[in-house]
Short mmCIF file of N, CA, C and O and ligand atoms in Angstrom, two decimals:
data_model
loop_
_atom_site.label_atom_id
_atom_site.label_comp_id
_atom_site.label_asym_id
_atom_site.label_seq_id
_atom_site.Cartn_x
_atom_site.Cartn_y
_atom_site.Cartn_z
N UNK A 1 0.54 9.77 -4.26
CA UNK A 1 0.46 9.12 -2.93
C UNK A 1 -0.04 7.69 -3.12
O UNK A 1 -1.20 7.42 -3.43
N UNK A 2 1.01 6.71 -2.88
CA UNK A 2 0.29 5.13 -2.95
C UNK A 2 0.04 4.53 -2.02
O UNK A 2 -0.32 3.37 -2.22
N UNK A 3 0.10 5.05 -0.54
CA UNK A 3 -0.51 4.97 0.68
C UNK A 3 -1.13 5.54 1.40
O UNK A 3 -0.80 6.72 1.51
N UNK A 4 -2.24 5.10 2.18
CA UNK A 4 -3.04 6.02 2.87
C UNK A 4 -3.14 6.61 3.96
O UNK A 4 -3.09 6.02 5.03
N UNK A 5 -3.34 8.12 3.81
CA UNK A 5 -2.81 9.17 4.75
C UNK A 5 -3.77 8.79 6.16
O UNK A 5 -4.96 8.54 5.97
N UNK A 6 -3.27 8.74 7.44
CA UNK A 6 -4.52 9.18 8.54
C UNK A 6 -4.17 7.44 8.78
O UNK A 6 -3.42 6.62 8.25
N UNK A 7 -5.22 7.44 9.94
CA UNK A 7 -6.44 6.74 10.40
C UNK A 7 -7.40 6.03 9.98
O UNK A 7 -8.30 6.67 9.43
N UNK A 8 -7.59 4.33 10.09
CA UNK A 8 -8.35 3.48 9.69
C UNK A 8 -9.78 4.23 10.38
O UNK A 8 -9.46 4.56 11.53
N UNK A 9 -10.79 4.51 10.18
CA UNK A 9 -11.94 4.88 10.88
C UNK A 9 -12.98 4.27 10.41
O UNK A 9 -14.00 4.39 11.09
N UNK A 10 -13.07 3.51 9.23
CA UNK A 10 -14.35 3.18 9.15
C UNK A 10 -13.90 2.28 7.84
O UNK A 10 -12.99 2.54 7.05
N UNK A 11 -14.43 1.61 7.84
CA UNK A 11 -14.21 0.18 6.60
C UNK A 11 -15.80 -0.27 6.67
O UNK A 11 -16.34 -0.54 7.74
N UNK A 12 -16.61 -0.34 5.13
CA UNK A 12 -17.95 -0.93 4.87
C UNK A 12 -17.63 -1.84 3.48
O UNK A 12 -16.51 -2.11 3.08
N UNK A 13 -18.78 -2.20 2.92
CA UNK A 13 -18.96 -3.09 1.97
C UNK A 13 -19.89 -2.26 0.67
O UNK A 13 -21.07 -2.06 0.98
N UNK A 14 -19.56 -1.87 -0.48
CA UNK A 14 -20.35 -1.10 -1.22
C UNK A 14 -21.38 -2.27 -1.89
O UNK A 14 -21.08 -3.11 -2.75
N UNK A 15 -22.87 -2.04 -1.13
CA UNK A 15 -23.96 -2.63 -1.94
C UNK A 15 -24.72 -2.32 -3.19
O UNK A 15 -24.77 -1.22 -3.72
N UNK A 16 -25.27 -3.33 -3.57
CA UNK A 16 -26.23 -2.66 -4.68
C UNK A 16 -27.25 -1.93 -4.02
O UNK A 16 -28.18 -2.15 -4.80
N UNK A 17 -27.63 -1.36 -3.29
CA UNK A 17 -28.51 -0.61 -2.59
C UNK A 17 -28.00 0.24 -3.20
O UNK A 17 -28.63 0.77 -4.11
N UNK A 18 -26.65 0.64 -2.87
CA UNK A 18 -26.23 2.03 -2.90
C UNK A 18 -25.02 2.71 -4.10
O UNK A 18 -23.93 3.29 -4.02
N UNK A 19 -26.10 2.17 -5.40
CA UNK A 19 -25.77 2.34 -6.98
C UNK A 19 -26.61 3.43 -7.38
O UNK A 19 -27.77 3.74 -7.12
N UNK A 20 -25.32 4.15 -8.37
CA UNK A 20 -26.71 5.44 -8.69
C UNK A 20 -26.81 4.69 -10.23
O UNK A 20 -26.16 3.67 -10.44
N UNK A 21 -27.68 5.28 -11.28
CA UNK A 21 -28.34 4.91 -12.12
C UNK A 21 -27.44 4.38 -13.34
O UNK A 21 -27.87 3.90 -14.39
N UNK A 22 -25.88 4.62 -12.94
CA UNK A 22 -24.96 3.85 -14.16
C UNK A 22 -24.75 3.00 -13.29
O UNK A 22 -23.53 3.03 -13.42
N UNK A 23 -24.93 2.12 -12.36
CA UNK A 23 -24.72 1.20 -11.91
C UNK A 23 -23.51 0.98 -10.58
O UNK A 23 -23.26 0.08 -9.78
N UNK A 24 -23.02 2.15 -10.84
CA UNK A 24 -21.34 2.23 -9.87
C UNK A 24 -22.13 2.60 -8.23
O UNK A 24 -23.25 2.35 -7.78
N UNK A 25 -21.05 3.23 -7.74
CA UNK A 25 -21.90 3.55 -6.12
C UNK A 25 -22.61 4.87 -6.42
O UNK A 25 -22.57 5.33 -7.56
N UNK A 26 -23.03 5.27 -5.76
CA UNK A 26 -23.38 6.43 -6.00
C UNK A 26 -22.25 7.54 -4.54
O UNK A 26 -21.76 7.40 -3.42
N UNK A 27 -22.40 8.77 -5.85
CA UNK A 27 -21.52 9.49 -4.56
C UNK A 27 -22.18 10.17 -3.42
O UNK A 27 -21.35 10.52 -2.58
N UNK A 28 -23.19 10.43 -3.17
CA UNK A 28 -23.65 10.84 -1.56
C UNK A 28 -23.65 9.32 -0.95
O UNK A 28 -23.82 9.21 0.26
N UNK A 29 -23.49 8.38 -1.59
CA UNK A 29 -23.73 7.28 -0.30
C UNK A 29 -21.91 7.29 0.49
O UNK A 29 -21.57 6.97 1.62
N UNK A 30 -21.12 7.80 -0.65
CA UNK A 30 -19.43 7.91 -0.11
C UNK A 30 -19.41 8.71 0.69
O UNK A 30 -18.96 8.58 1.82
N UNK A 31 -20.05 9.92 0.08
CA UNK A 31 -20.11 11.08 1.12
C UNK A 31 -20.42 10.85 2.77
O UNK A 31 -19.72 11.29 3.68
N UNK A 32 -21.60 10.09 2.91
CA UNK A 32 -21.94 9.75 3.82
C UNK A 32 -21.06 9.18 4.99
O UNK A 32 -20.98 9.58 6.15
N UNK A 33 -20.46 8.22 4.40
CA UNK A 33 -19.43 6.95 4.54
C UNK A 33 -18.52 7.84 5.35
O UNK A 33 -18.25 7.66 6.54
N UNK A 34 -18.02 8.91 4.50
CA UNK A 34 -16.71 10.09 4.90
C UNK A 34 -17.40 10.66 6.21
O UNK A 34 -16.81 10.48 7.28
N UNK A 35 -18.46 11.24 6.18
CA UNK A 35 -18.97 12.22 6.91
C UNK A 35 -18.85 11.27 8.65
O UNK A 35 -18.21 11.48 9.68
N UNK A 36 -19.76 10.30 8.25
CA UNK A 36 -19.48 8.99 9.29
C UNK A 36 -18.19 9.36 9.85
O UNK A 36 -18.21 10.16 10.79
N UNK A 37 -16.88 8.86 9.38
CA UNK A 37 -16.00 8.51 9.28
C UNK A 37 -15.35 9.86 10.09
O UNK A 37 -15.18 9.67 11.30
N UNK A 38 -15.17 10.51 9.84
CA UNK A 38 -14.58 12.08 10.09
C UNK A 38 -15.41 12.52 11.31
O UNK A 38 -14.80 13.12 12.20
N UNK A 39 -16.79 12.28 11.47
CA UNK A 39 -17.42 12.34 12.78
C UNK A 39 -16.89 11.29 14.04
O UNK A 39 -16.87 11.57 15.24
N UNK A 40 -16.47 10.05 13.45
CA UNK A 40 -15.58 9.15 14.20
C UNK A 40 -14.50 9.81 15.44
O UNK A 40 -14.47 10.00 16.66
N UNK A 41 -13.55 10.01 14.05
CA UNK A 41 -12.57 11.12 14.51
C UNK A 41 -12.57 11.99 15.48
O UNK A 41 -11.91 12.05 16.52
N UNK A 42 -13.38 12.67 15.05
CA UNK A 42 -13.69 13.92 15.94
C UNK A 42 -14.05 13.76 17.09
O UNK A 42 -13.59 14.37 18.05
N UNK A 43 -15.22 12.61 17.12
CA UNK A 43 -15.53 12.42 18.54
C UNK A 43 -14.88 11.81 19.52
O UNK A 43 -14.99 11.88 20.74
N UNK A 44 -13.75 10.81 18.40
CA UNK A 44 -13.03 10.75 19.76
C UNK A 44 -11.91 11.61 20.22
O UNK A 44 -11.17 11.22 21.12
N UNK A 45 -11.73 12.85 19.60
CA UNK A 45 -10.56 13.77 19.60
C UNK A 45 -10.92 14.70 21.11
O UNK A 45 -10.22 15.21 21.98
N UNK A 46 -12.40 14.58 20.87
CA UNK A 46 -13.04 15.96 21.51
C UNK A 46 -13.84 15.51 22.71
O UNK A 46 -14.35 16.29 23.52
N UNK A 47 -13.92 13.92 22.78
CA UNK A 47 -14.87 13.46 23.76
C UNK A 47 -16.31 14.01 24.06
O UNK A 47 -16.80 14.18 25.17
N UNK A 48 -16.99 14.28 22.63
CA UNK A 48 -18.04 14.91 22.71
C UNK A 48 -18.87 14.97 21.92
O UNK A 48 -18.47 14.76 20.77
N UNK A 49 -20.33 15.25 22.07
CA UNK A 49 -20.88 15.18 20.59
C UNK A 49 -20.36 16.33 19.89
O UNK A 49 -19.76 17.24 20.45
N UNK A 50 -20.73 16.24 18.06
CA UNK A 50 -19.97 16.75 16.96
C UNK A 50 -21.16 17.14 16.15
O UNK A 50 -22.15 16.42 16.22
N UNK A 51 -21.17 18.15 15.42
CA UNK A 51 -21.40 18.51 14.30
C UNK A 51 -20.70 18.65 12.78
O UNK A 51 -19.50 18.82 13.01
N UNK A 52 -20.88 18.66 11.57
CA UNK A 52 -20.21 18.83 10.64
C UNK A 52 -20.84 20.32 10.05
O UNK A 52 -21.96 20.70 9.74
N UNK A 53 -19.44 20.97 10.08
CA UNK A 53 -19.81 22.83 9.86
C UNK A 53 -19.44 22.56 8.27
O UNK A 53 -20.30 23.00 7.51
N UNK A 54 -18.61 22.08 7.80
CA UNK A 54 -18.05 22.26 6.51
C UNK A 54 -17.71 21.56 5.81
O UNK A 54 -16.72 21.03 6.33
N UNK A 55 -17.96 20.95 4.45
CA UNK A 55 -17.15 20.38 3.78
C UNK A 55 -16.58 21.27 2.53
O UNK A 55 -17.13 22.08 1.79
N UNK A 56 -15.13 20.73 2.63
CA UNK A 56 -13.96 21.52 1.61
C UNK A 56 -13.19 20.58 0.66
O UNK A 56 -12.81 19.47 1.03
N UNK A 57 -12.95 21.12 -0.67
CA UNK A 57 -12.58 20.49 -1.47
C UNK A 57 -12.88 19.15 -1.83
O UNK A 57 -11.99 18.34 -1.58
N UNK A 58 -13.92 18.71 -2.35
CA UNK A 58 -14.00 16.96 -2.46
C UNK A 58 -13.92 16.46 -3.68
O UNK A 58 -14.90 16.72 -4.39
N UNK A 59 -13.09 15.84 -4.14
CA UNK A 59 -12.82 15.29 -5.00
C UNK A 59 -13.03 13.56 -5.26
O UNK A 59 -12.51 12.58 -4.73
N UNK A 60 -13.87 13.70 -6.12
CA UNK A 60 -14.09 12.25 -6.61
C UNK A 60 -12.88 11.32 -8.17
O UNK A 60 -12.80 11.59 -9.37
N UNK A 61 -12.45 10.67 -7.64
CA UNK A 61 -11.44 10.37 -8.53
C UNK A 61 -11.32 9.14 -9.36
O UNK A 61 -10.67 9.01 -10.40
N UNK A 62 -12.21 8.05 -8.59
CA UNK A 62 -12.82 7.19 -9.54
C UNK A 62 -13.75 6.32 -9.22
O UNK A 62 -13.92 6.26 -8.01
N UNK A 63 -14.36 5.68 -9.78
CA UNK A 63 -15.72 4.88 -9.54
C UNK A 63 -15.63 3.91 -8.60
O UNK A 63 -14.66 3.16 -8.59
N UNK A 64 -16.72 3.81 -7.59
CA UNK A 64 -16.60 2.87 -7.01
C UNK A 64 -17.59 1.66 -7.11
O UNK A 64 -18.77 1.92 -6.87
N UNK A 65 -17.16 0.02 -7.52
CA UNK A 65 -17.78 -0.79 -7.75
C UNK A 65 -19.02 -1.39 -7.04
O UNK A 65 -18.91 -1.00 -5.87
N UNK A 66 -19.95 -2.01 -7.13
CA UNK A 66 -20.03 -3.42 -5.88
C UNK A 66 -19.59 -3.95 -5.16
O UNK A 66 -18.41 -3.69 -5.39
N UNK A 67 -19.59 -4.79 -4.07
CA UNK A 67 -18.50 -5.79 -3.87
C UNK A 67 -17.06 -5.07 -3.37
O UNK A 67 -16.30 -5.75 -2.68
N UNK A 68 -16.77 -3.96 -3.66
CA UNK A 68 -15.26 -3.67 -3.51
C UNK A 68 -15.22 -2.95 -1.92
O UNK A 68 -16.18 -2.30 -1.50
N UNK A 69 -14.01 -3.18 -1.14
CA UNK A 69 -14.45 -2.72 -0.09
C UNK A 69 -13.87 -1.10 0.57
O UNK A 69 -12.68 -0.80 0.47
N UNK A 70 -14.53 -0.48 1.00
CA UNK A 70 -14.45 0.68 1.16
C UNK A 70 -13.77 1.16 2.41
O UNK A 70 -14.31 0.83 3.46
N UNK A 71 -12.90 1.73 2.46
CA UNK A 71 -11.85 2.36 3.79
C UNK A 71 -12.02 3.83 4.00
O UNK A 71 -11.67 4.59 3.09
N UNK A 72 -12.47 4.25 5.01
CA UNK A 72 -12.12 6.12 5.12
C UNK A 72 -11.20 6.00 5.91
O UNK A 72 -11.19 5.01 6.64
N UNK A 73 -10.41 6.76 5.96
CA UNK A 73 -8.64 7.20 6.99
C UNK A 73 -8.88 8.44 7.00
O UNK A 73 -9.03 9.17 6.03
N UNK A 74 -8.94 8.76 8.37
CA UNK A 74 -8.94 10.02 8.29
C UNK A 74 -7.79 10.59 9.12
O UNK A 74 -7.17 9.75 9.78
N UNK A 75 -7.38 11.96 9.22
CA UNK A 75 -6.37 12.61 9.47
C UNK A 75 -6.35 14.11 10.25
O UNK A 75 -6.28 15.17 9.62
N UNK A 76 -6.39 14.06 11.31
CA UNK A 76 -6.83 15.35 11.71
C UNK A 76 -5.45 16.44 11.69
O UNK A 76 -4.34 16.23 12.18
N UNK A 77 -6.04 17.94 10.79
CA UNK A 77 -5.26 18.54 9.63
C UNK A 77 -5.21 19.54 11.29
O UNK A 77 -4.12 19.88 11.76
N UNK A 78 -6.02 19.76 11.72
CA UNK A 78 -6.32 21.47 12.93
C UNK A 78 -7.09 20.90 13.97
O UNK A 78 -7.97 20.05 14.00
N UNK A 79 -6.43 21.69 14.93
CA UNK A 79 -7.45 21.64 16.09
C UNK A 79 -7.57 22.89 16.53
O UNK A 79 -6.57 23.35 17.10
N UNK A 80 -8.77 23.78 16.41
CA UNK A 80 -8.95 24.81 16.64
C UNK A 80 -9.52 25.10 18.25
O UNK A 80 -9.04 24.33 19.08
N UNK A 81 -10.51 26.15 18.78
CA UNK A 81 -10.79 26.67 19.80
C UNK A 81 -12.02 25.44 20.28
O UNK A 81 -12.05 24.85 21.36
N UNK A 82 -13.27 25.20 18.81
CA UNK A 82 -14.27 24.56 19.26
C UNK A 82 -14.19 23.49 18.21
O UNK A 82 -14.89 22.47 18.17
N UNK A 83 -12.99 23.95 17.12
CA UNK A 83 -13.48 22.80 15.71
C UNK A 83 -12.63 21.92 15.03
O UNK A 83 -11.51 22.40 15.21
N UNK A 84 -12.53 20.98 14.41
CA UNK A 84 -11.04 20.23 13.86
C UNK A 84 -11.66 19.81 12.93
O UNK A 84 -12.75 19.25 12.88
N UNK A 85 -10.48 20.24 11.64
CA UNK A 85 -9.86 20.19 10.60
C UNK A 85 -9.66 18.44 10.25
O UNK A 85 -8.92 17.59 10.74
N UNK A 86 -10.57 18.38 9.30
CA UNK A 86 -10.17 16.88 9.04
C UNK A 86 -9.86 16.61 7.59
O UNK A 86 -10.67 17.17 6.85
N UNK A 87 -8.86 15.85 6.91
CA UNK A 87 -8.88 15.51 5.79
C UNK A 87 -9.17 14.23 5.92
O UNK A 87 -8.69 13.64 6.89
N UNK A 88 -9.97 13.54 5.03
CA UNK A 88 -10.75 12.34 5.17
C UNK A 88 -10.62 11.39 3.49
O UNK A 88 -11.41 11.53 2.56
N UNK A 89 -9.72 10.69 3.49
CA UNK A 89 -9.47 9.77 2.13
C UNK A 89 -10.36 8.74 2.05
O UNK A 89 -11.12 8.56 3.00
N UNK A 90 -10.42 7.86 0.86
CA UNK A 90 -11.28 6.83 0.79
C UNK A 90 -10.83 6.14 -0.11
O UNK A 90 -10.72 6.59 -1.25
N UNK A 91 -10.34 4.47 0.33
CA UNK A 91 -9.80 3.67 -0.81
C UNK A 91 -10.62 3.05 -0.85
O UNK A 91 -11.58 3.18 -0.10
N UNK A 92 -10.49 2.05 -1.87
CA UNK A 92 -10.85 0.53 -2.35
C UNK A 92 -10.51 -0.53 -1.77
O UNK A 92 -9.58 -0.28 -1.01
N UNK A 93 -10.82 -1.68 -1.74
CA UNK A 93 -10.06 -2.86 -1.70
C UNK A 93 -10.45 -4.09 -2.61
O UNK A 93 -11.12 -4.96 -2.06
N UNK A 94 -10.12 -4.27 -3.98
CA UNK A 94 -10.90 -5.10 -4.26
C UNK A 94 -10.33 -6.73 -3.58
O UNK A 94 -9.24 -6.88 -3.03
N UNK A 95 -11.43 -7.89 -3.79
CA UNK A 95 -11.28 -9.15 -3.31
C UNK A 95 -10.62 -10.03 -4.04
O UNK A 95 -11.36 -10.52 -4.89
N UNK A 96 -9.30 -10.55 -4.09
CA UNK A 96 -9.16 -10.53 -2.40
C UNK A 96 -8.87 -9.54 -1.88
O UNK A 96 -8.65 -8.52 -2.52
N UNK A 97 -8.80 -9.62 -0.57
CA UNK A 97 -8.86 -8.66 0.19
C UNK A 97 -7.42 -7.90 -0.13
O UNK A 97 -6.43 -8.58 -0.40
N UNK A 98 -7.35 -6.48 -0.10
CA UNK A 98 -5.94 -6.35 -0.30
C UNK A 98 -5.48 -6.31 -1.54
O UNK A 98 -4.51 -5.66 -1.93
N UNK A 99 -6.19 -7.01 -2.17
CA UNK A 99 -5.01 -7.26 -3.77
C UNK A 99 -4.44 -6.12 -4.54
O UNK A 99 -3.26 -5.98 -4.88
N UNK A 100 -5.85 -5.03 -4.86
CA UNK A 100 -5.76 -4.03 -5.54
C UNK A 100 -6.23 -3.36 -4.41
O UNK A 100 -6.91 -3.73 -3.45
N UNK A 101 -5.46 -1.78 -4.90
CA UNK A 101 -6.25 -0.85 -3.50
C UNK A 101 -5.86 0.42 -4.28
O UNK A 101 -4.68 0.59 -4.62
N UNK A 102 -6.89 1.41 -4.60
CA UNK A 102 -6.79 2.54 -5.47
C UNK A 102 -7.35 3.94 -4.38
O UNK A 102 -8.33 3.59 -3.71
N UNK A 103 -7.00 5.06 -4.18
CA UNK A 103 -7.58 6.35 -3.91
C UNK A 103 -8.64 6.81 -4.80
O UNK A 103 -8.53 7.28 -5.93
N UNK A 104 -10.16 6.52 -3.79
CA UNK A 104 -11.41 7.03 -5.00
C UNK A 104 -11.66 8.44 -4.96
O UNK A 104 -11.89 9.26 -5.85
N UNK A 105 -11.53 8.53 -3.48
CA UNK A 105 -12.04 10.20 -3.28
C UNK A 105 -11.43 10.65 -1.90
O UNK A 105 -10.94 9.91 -1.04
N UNK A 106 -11.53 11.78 -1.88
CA UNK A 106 -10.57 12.88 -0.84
C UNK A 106 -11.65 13.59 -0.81
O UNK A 106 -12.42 13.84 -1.74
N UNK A 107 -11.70 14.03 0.70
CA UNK A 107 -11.80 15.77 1.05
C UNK A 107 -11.78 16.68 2.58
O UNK A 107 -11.81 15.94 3.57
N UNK A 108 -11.76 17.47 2.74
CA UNK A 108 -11.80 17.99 3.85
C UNK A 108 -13.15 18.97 4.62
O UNK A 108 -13.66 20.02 4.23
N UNK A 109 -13.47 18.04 5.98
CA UNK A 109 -14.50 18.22 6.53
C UNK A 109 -13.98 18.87 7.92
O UNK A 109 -13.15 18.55 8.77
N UNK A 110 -14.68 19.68 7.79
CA UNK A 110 -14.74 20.51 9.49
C UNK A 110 -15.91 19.73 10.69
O UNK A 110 -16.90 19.20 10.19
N UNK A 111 -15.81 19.69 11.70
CA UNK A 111 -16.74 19.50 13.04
C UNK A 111 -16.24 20.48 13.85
O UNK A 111 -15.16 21.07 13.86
N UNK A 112 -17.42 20.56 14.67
CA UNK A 112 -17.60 21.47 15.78
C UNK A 112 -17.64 20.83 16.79
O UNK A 112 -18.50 19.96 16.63
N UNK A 113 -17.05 20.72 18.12
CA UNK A 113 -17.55 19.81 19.36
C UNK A 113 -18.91 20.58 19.89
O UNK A 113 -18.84 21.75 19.52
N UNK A 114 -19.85 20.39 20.46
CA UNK A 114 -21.11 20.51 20.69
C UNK A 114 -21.39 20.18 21.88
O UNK A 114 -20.80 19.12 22.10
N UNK A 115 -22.30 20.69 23.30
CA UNK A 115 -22.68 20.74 24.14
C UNK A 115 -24.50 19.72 23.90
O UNK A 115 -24.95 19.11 22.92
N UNK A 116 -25.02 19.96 25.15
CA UNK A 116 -25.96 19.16 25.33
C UNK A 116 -26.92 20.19 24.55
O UNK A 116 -27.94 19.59 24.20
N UNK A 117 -26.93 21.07 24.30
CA UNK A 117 -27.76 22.20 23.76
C UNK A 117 -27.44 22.60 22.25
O UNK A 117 -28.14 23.47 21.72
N UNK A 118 -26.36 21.97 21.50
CA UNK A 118 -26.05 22.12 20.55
C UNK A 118 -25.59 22.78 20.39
O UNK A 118 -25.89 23.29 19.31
N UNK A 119 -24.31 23.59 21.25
CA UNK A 119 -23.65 24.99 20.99
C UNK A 119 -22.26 24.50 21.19
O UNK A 119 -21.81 23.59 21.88
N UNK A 120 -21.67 25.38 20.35
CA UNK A 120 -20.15 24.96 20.08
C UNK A 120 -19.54 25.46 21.71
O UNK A 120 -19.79 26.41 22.44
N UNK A 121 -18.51 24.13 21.80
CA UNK A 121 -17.98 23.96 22.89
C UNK A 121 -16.49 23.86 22.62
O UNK A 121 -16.14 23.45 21.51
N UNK A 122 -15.57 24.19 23.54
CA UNK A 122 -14.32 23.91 23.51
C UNK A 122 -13.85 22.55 23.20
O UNK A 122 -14.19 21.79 24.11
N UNK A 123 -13.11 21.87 22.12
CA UNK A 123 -12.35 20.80 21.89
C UNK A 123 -11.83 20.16 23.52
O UNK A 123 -12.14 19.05 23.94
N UNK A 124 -11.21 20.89 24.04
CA UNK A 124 -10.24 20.97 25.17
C UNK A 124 -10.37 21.20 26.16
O UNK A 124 -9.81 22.17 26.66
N UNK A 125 -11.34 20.24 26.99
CA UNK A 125 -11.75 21.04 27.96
C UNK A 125 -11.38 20.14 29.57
O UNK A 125 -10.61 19.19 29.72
N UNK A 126 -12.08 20.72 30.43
CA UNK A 126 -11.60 19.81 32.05
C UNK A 126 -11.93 18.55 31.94
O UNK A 126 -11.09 17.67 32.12
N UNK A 127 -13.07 18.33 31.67
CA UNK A 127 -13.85 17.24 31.76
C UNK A 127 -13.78 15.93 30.74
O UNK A 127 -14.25 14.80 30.89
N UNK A 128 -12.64 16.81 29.14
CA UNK A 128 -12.97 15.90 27.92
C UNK A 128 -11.22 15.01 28.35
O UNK A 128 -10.83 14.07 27.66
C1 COA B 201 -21.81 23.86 14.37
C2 COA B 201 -22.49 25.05 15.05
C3 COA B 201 -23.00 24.62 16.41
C4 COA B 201 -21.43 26.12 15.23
O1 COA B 201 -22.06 27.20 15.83
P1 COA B 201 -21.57 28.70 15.52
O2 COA B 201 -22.41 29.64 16.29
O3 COA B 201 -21.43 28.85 14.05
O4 COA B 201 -20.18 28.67 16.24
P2 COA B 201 -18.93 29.56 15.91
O5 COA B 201 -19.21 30.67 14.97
O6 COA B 201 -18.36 29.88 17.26
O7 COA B 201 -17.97 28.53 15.15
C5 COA B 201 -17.50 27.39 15.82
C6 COA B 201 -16.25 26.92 15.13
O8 COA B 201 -16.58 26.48 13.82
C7 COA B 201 -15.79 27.15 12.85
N1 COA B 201 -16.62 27.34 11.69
C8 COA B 201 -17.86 27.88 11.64
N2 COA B 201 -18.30 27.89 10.38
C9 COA B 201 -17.33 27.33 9.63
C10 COA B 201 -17.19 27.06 8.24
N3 COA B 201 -18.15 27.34 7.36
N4 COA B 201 -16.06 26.48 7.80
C11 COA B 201 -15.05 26.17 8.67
N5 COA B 201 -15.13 26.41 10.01
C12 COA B 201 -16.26 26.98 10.47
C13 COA B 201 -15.40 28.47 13.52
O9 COA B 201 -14.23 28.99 12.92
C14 COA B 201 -15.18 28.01 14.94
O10 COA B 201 -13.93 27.35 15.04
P3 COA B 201 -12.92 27.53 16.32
O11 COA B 201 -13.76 27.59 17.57
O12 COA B 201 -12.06 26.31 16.30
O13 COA B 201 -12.16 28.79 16.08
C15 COA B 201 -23.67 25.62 14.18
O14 COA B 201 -23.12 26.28 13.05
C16 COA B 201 -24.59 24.53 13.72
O15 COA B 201 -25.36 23.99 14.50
N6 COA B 201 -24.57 24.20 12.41
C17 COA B 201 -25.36 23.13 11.87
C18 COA B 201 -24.60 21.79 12.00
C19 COA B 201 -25.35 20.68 11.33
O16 COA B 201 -26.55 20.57 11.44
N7 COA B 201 -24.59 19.84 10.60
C20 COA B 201 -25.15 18.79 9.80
C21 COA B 201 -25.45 17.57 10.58
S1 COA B 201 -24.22 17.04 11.71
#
């Protein structure tokens, strides 16, 4: 795949803040990035607050630099009774902007739409 699947949802800047101890990014700060990103999604699918029930399959595929800039697209895979199915990609961009653009990591995250009480609520409802 040399293009990216889904939905622009979230574009950041990878800092040195957020290097693990070989110097590259570290991967819970991507994770994060995704989780962000896929909560995006969702909320606006469902018009509601969200939880994340699951993450499935994640694959890390190559390092991510400094400086290089970071894209999640996400793609909504299901829409279930209360929950949607998200596959959530993550490229590169190095500067210039655009020039190079590689697939670092993939995976698939579940949400729940959520009530004021924190209980799973219908995706689909009168009001959303
Ligand atoms: C999300 C939460 C409200 C769901 O409550 P619940 O009582 O488990 O609700 P249900 O069993 O009815 O499941 C709700 C939906 O999630 C799906 N689901 C539950 N666990 C799942 C799992 N491990 N993987 C995939 N889907 C799952 C169910 O299939 C159901 O989908 P559907 O309504 O589309 O058919 C509850 O599990 C929760 O609060 N979890 C903690 C969430 C959290 O803190 N996340 C981290 C920070 S956001």
């Amino acid at each position: 795949m040399t293009e990216p699947r889904g939905e622009l949802s979230l574009r950041n800047l990878a800092m040195p803040a957020d290097t693990n101890p070989n110097g590259d990014i570290f991967g819970g700060w991507l994770l994060s990035q995704m989780d962000i990103a896929g909560g995006l999604a969702a909320k606006g699918r469902s018009h509601s607050r969200i939880a994340t029930v699951a993450i499935e399959s994640m694959s890390f595929h190559q390092a991510v630099r400094v400086g290089e800039i970071v894209c999640c697209y996400t793609d909504i895979l299901k829409v279930g009774r209360t929950s949607m199915r998200i596959r959530i990609e993550v490229w590169t961009m190095g500067m210039p902007y655009n020039q190079t653009r590689a697939k670092v990591t993939e995976g698939i995250f579940t949400y729940v739409a959520i009530d004021e009480n924190g209980k799973a609520q219908p995706v689909d409802r009168e009001e959303a």
